[in-house]
PDB file of C-alpha atoms in Angstrom:
ATOM      1  CA  MET A 289      -4.401  38.610  20.876  1.00 58.00           C
ATOM      2  CA  ALA A 290      -3.860  36.138  17.713  1.00 63.00           C
ATOM      3  CA  THR A 291      -0.030  35.245  16.533  1.00 64.00           C
ATOM      4  CA  PRO A 292       0.163  36.099  12.968  1.00 65.00           C
ATOM      5  CA  LEU A 293       0.794  32.823  10.588  1.00 66.00           C
ATOM      6  CA  ARG A 294       4.585  32.011   9.707  1.00 69.00           C
ATOM      7  CA  GLN A 295       3.808  31.155   6.201  1.00 69.00           C
ATOM      8  CA  ARG A 296       5.812  28.111   4.810  1.00 76.00           C
ATOM      9  CA  GLY A 297       7.328  27.971   1.935  1.00 78.00           C
ATOM     10  CA  PHE A 298      10.111  28.854  -0.746  1.00 79.00           C
ATOM     11  CA  THR A 299      10.332  33.167  -1.177  1.00 89.00           C
ATOM     12  CA  LEU A 300      11.281  34.660  -4.402  1.00 90.00           C
ATOM     13  CA  PHE A 301      14.857  35.067  -3.822  1.00 92.00           C
ATOM     14  CA  GLU A 302      15.314  31.320  -2.978  1.00 91.00           C
ATOM     15  CA  LEU A 303      13.762  30.472  -5.795  1.00 92.00           C
ATOM     16  CA  ALA A 304      15.926  32.107  -8.571  1.00 95.00           C
ATOM     17  CA  VAL A 305      19.061  30.848  -6.628  1.00 95.00           C
ATOM     18  CA  VAL A 306      17.940  27.339  -7.638  1.00 95.00           C
ATOM     19  CA  ALA A 307      17.069  28.240 -11.113  1.00 96.00           C
ATOM     20  CA  GLY A 308      20.376  29.960 -11.381  1.00 97.00           C
ATOM     21  CA  MET A 309      22.499  26.978 -10.169  1.00 97.00           C
ATOM     22  CA  PHE A 310      20.077  24.863 -11.980  1.00 96.00           C
ATOM     23  CA  ALA A 311      20.817  26.504 -14.772  1.00 96.00           C
ATOM     24  CA  ILE A 312      24.584  26.165 -14.360  1.00 96.00           C
ATOM     25  CA  LEU A 313      24.749  22.848 -13.916  1.00 96.00           C
ATOM     26  CA  THR A 314      22.343  22.187 -16.859  1.00 94.00           C
ATOM     27  CA  ALA A 315      25.116  24.044 -18.789  1.00 92.00           C
ATOM     28  CA  VAL A 316      28.281  21.885 -17.543  1.00 92.00           C
ATOM     29  CA  PHE A 317      25.946  19.064 -17.831  1.00 93.00           C
ATOM     30  CA  LEU A 318      25.433  19.987 -21.867  1.00 88.00           C
ATOM     31  CA  ASN A 319      29.069  21.090 -22.708  1.00 87.00           C
ATOM     32  CA  ARG A 320      30.402  17.780 -20.839  1.00 90.00           C
ATOM     33  CA  VAL A 321      27.868  15.667 -22.956  1.00 89.00           C
ATOM     34  CA  GLY A 322      28.861  17.243 -26.331  1.00 85.00           C
ATOM     35  CA  TYR A 323      32.595  16.999 -25.138  1.00 87.00           C
ATOM     36  CA  TYR A 324      32.234  13.103 -25.214  1.00 90.00           C
ATOM     37  CA  GLN A 325      29.740  12.480 -27.722  1.00 87.00           C
ATOM     38  CA  ARG A 326      33.240  14.698 -29.903  1.00 86.00           C
ATOM     39  CA  GLN A 327      34.959  11.178 -28.146  1.00 89.00           C
ATOM     40  CA  ALA A 328      33.414   8.640 -29.015  1.00 90.00           C
ATOM     41  CA  GLN A 329      33.148   9.652 -32.644  1.00 89.00           C
ATOM     42  CA  GLN A 330      36.713  10.707 -32.411  1.00 89.00           C
ATOM     43  CA  VAL A 331      37.433   6.264 -31.203  1.00 92.00           C
ATOM     44  CA  ALA A 332      34.639   5.221 -33.749  1.00 91.00           C
ATOM     45  CA  VAL A 333      36.208   6.962 -37.185  1.00 91.00           C
ATOM     46  CA  ALA A 334      40.240   5.558 -35.945  1.00 91.00           C
ATOM     47  CA  GLN A 335      38.482   1.833 -35.651  1.00 93.00           C
ATOM     48  CA  MET A 336      36.843   2.502 -38.691  1.00 93.00           C
ATOM     49  CA  LEU A 337      40.456   3.397 -39.862  1.00 91.00           C
ATOM     50  CA  GLY A 338      41.503   0.500 -38.334  1.00 91.00           C
ATOM     51  CA  VAL A 339      39.494  -1.848 -39.954  1.00 92.00           C
ATOM     52  CA  LEU A 340      39.972  -0.807 -43.629  1.00 92.00           C
ATOM     53  CA  ARG A 341      43.547  -0.801 -42.780  1.00 89.00           C
ATOM     54  CA  THR A 342      43.901  -3.949 -42.015  1.00 90.00           C
ATOM     55  CA  SER A 343      41.771  -5.469 -45.188  1.00 91.00           C
ATOM     56  CA  LEU A 344      44.069  -2.573 -47.549  1.00 89.00           C
ATOM     57  CA  ARG A 345      46.990  -5.174 -45.997  1.00 87.00           C
ATOM     58  CA  VAL A 346      45.324  -8.631 -46.621  1.00 89.00           C
ATOM     59  CA  GLN A 347      44.536  -7.328 -50.458  1.00 89.00           C
ATOM     60  CA  VAL A 348      47.721  -6.262 -50.485  1.00 86.00           C
ATOM     61  CA  LEU A 349      49.447  -9.282 -49.380  1.00 85.00           C
ATOM     62  CA  HIS A 350      46.595 -11.614 -51.291  1.00 88.00           C
ATOM     63  CA  LEU A 351      48.168  -9.810 -54.206  1.00 86.00           C
ATOM     64  CA  TYR A 352      51.635 -10.128 -52.985  1.00 84.00           C
ATOM     65  CA  LEU A 353      51.526 -14.247 -52.380  1.00 86.00           C
ATOM     66  CA  ALA A 354      49.695 -14.555 -55.454  1.00 90.00           C
ATOM     67  CA  ASP A 355      51.975 -12.910 -57.350  1.00 86.00           C
ATOM     68  CA  ARG A 356      50.229 -10.347 -58.943  1.00 87.00           C
ATOM     69  CA  ARG A 357      51.581  -6.958 -57.686  1.00 82.00           C
ATOM     70  CA  ASP A 358      50.769  -5.505 -60.875  1.00 84.00           C
ATOM     71  CA  GLN A 359      47.712  -4.874 -59.683  1.00 85.00           C
ATOM     72  CA  LEU A 360      48.500  -2.919 -56.673  1.00 83.00           C
ATOM     73  CA  PRO A 361      47.893   0.343 -58.812  1.00 84.00           C
ATOM     74  CA  ALA A 362      44.463  -1.109 -59.314  1.00 86.00           C
ATOM     75  CA  LEU A 363      43.613  -1.552 -55.554  1.00 86.00           C
ATOM     76  CA  ALA A 364      44.156   2.306 -54.426  1.00 83.00           C
ATOM     77  CA  ARG A 365      41.289   2.646 -57.047  1.00 87.00           C
ATOM     78  CA  GLN A 366      38.741   0.507 -54.971  1.00 90.00           C
ATOM     79  CA  ASN A 367      36.333   1.821 -52.661  1.00 92.00           C
ATOM     80  CA  PRO A 368      37.539   0.549 -49.229  1.00 93.00           C
ATOM     81  CA  PHE A 369      34.706  -0.088 -47.991  1.00 94.00           C
ATOM     82  CA  ASP A 370      33.466  -3.655 -50.480  1.00 92.00           C
ATOM     83  CA  TRP A 371      37.159  -4.812 -49.384  1.00 90.00           C
ATOM     84  CA  LEU A 372      34.558  -5.476 -46.113  1.00 91.00           C
ATOM     85  CA  THR A 373      32.224  -8.482 -45.989  1.00 90.00           C
ATOM     86  CA  ASP A 374      29.313  -6.073 -43.705  1.00 91.00           C
ATOM     87  CA  LYS A 375      29.472  -2.642 -44.291  1.00 92.00           C
ATOM     88  CA  PRO A 376      28.949  -0.511 -41.245  1.00 92.00           C
ATOM     89  CA  ALA A 377      25.202   1.496 -41.328  1.00 92.00           C
ATOM     90  CA  SER A 378      26.923   4.214 -40.877  1.00 92.00           C
ATOM     91  CA  TYR A 379      28.125   3.730 -44.702  1.00 93.00           C
ATOM     92  CA  LEU A 380      26.502   5.806 -47.294  1.00 94.00           C
ATOM     93  CA  GLY A 381      27.848   4.876 -50.158  1.00 93.00           C
ATOM     94  CA  GLU A 382      29.179   5.894 -53.213  1.00 94.00           C
ATOM     95  CA  PHE A 383      28.851   9.353 -54.731  1.00 93.00           C
ATOM     96  CA  ALA A 384      30.511  11.112 -58.057  1.00 91.00           C
ATOM     97  CA  GLN A 385      30.393  14.410 -56.976  1.00 89.00           C
ATOM     98  CA  PRO A 386      28.866  14.139 -53.307  1.00 90.00           C
ATOM     99  CA  ASP A 387      27.225  17.311 -51.494  1.00 89.00           C
ATOM    100  CA  LEU A 388      29.207  17.101 -48.446  1.00 88.00           C
ATOM    101  CA  ALA A 389      26.566  19.973 -46.472  1.00 86.00           C
ATOM    102  CA  LYS A 390      22.998  17.991 -47.859  1.00 89.00           C
ATOM    103  CA  LEU A 391      24.561  14.275 -46.469  1.00 90.00           C
ATOM    104  CA  PRO A 392      23.628  13.497 -42.599  1.00 90.00           C
ATOM    105  CA  ALA A 393      25.890  14.073 -40.888  1.00 87.00           C
ATOM    106  CA  GLY A 394      28.337  11.358 -38.858  1.00 89.00           C
ATOM    107  CA  ASN A 395      28.719   9.200 -41.837  1.00 91.00           C
ATOM    108  CA  TRP A 396      31.102   7.822 -44.317  1.00 93.00           C
ATOM    109  CA  LEU A 397      30.847   7.509 -47.955  1.00 94.00           C
ATOM    110  CA  TYR A 398      32.945   6.680 -50.896  1.00 93.00           C
ATOM    111  CA  GLU A 399      33.542  10.156 -53.711  1.00 93.00           C
ATOM    112  CA  LYS A 400      34.569   7.614 -57.230  1.00 92.00           C
ATOM    113  CA  LYS A 401      35.981  10.935 -58.450  1.00 90.00           C
ATOM    114  CA  GLU A 402      38.384  11.933 -56.819  1.00 89.00           C
ATOM    115  CA  GLN A 403      39.377   8.092 -54.956  1.00 89.00           C
ATOM    116  CA  LYS A 404      38.487   9.442 -51.326  1.00 91.00           C
ATOM    117  CA  ILE A 405      36.836   8.064 -48.013  1.00 92.00           C
ATOM    118  CA  ILE A 406      34.625  10.724 -46.421  1.00 92.00           C
ATOM    119  CA  TYR A 407      33.317  10.703 -43.265  1.00 92.00           C
ATOM    120  CA  LEU A 408      30.883  13.600 -42.320  1.00 90.00           C
ATOM    121  CA  PHE A 409      31.446  15.183 -38.252  1.00 86.00           C
ATOM    122  CA  SER A 410      28.493  15.429 -36.544  1.00 81.00           C
ATOM    123  CA  ASN A 411      28.828  18.350 -34.235  1.00 72.00           C
ATOM    124  CA  GLY A 412      26.149  16.405 -31.984  1.00 61.00           C
ATOM    125  CA  ASN A 413      22.142  17.884 -31.581  1.00 54.00           C
ATOM    126  CA  ILE A 414      22.305  20.116 -29.300  1.00 55.00           C
ATOM    127  CA  PHE A 415      23.802  23.269 -30.809  1.00 55.00           C
ATOM    128  CA  PRO A 416      24.090  22.267 -34.437  1.00 54.00           C
ATOM    129  CA  SER A 417      26.712  24.382 -36.338  1.00 55.00           C
ATOM    130  CA  THR A 418      25.931  25.743 -40.192  1.00 53.00           C
ATOM    131  CA  GLY A 419      29.088  24.444 -41.948  1.00 55.00           C
ATOM    132  CA  VAL A 420      30.627  20.972 -42.503  1.00 58.00           C
ATOM    133  CA  ASP A 421      33.295  19.440 -40.793  1.00 82.00           C
ATOM    134  CA  ALA A 422      34.977  16.346 -43.193  1.00 84.00           C
ATOM    135  CA  VAL A 423      37.803  15.037 -43.140  1.00 86.00           C
ATOM    136  CA  LYS A 424      38.916  13.165 -46.716  1.00 87.00           C
ATOM    137  CA  PHE A 425      41.128   9.328 -45.929  1.00 87.00           C
ATOM    138  CA  LYS A 426      43.258   8.268 -49.255  1.00 86.00           C
ATOM    139  CA  VAL A 427      45.070   5.228 -50.331  1.00 85.00           C
ATOM    140  CA  THR A 428      47.946   4.883 -50.674  1.00 82.00           C
ATOM    141  CA  LEU A 429      50.303   2.042 -51.905  1.00 79.00           C
ATOM    142  CA  PRO A 430      54.163   0.868 -52.242  1.00 72.00           C
ATOM    143  CA  GLY A 431      55.446   0.607 -55.639  1.00 68.00           C
ATOM    144  CA  ALA A 432      55.140  -3.114 -57.272  1.00 62.00           C
ATOM    145  CA  ASP A 433      59.398  -3.828 -56.239  1.00 67.00           C
ATOM    146  CA  ALA A 434      58.368  -3.719 -52.488  1.00 66.00           C
ATOM    147  CA  ASP A 435      59.984  -6.560 -50.684  1.00 67.00           C
ATOM    148  CA  LEU A 436      56.957  -8.626 -47.983  1.00 64.00           C
ATOM    149  CA  ASP A 437      58.749  -6.449 -45.258  1.00 68.00           C
ATOM    150  CA  LYS A 438      57.283  -3.185 -46.816  1.00 68.00           C
ATOM    151  CA  LEU A 439      54.209  -4.214 -47.751  1.00 65.00           C
ATOM    152  CA  VAL A 440      53.084  -5.895 -44.546  1.00 64.00           C
ATOM    153  CA  GLN A 441      54.134  -1.674 -43.586  1.00 65.00           C
ATOM    154  CA  GLU A 442      53.375   0.539 -45.485  1.00 70.00           C
ATOM    155  CA  PRO A 443      49.602  -0.531 -47.164  1.00 76.00           C
ATOM    156  CA  ASP A 444      47.940   2.760 -45.480  1.00 79.00           C
ATOM    157  CA  ILE A 445      45.427   5.114 -45.787  1.00 80.00           C
ATOM    158  CA  VAL A 446      46.085   8.649 -45.262  1.00 81.00           C
ATOM    159  CA  VAL A 447      43.911  11.800 -44.024  1.00 81.00           C
ATOM    160  CA  TRP A 448      44.206  13.385 -47.159  1.00 76.00           C
ATOM    161  CA  LYS A 449      43.805  17.359 -47.473  1.00 62.00           C
ATOM    162  CA  SER A 450      43.838  19.699 -50.203  1.00 44.00           C
ATOM    163  CA  PRO A 451      45.519  23.201 -50.042  1.00 39.00           C
ATOM    164  CA  GLY A 452      43.451  24.936 -48.246  1.00 43.00           C
ATOM    165  CA  SER A 453      40.696  22.490 -46.761  1.00 47.00           C
ATOM    166  CA  ALA A 454      38.912  23.336 -43.510  1.00 46.00           C
ATOM    167  CA  ALA A 455      39.217  18.927 -42.500  1.00 41.00           C
ATOM    168  CA  ASN A 456      40.325  17.686 -39.442  1.00 39.00           C
TER     169      ASN A 456
END
């Protein structure tokens, strides 16, 4: 009497369990990747703002030391990216009235009409969203009668929000 040979391999149930575990691990991985992409983007934005703030303060101190404080208001109307020796690769340029929905995410631009710096946030490539997340920044300067201590601390590039804006 021949003994039946036992088949070796996975059963359908075992294969389903492995596929389910793989799907769960993939979902967790994609969630974490998206989180770390957002964190890296926020750090890059903060770093670029730090560079622009430093450039602004250098420009203000140059005007102060040259006794040309009357030119401070004109400084607020300039494109802050023009103060940099090397513009970042993510800088798209100057726009009169940009259509933010048509511009690529993850980039900087300067809006000439409102004199604001805009950063277009990227939501990642895995699950693209339909809306555009943008944050706008405005140059703020002290008055022409400010002393040196105030000039060192007050020139800044701040987040600008319009009423009802969804900007971060």
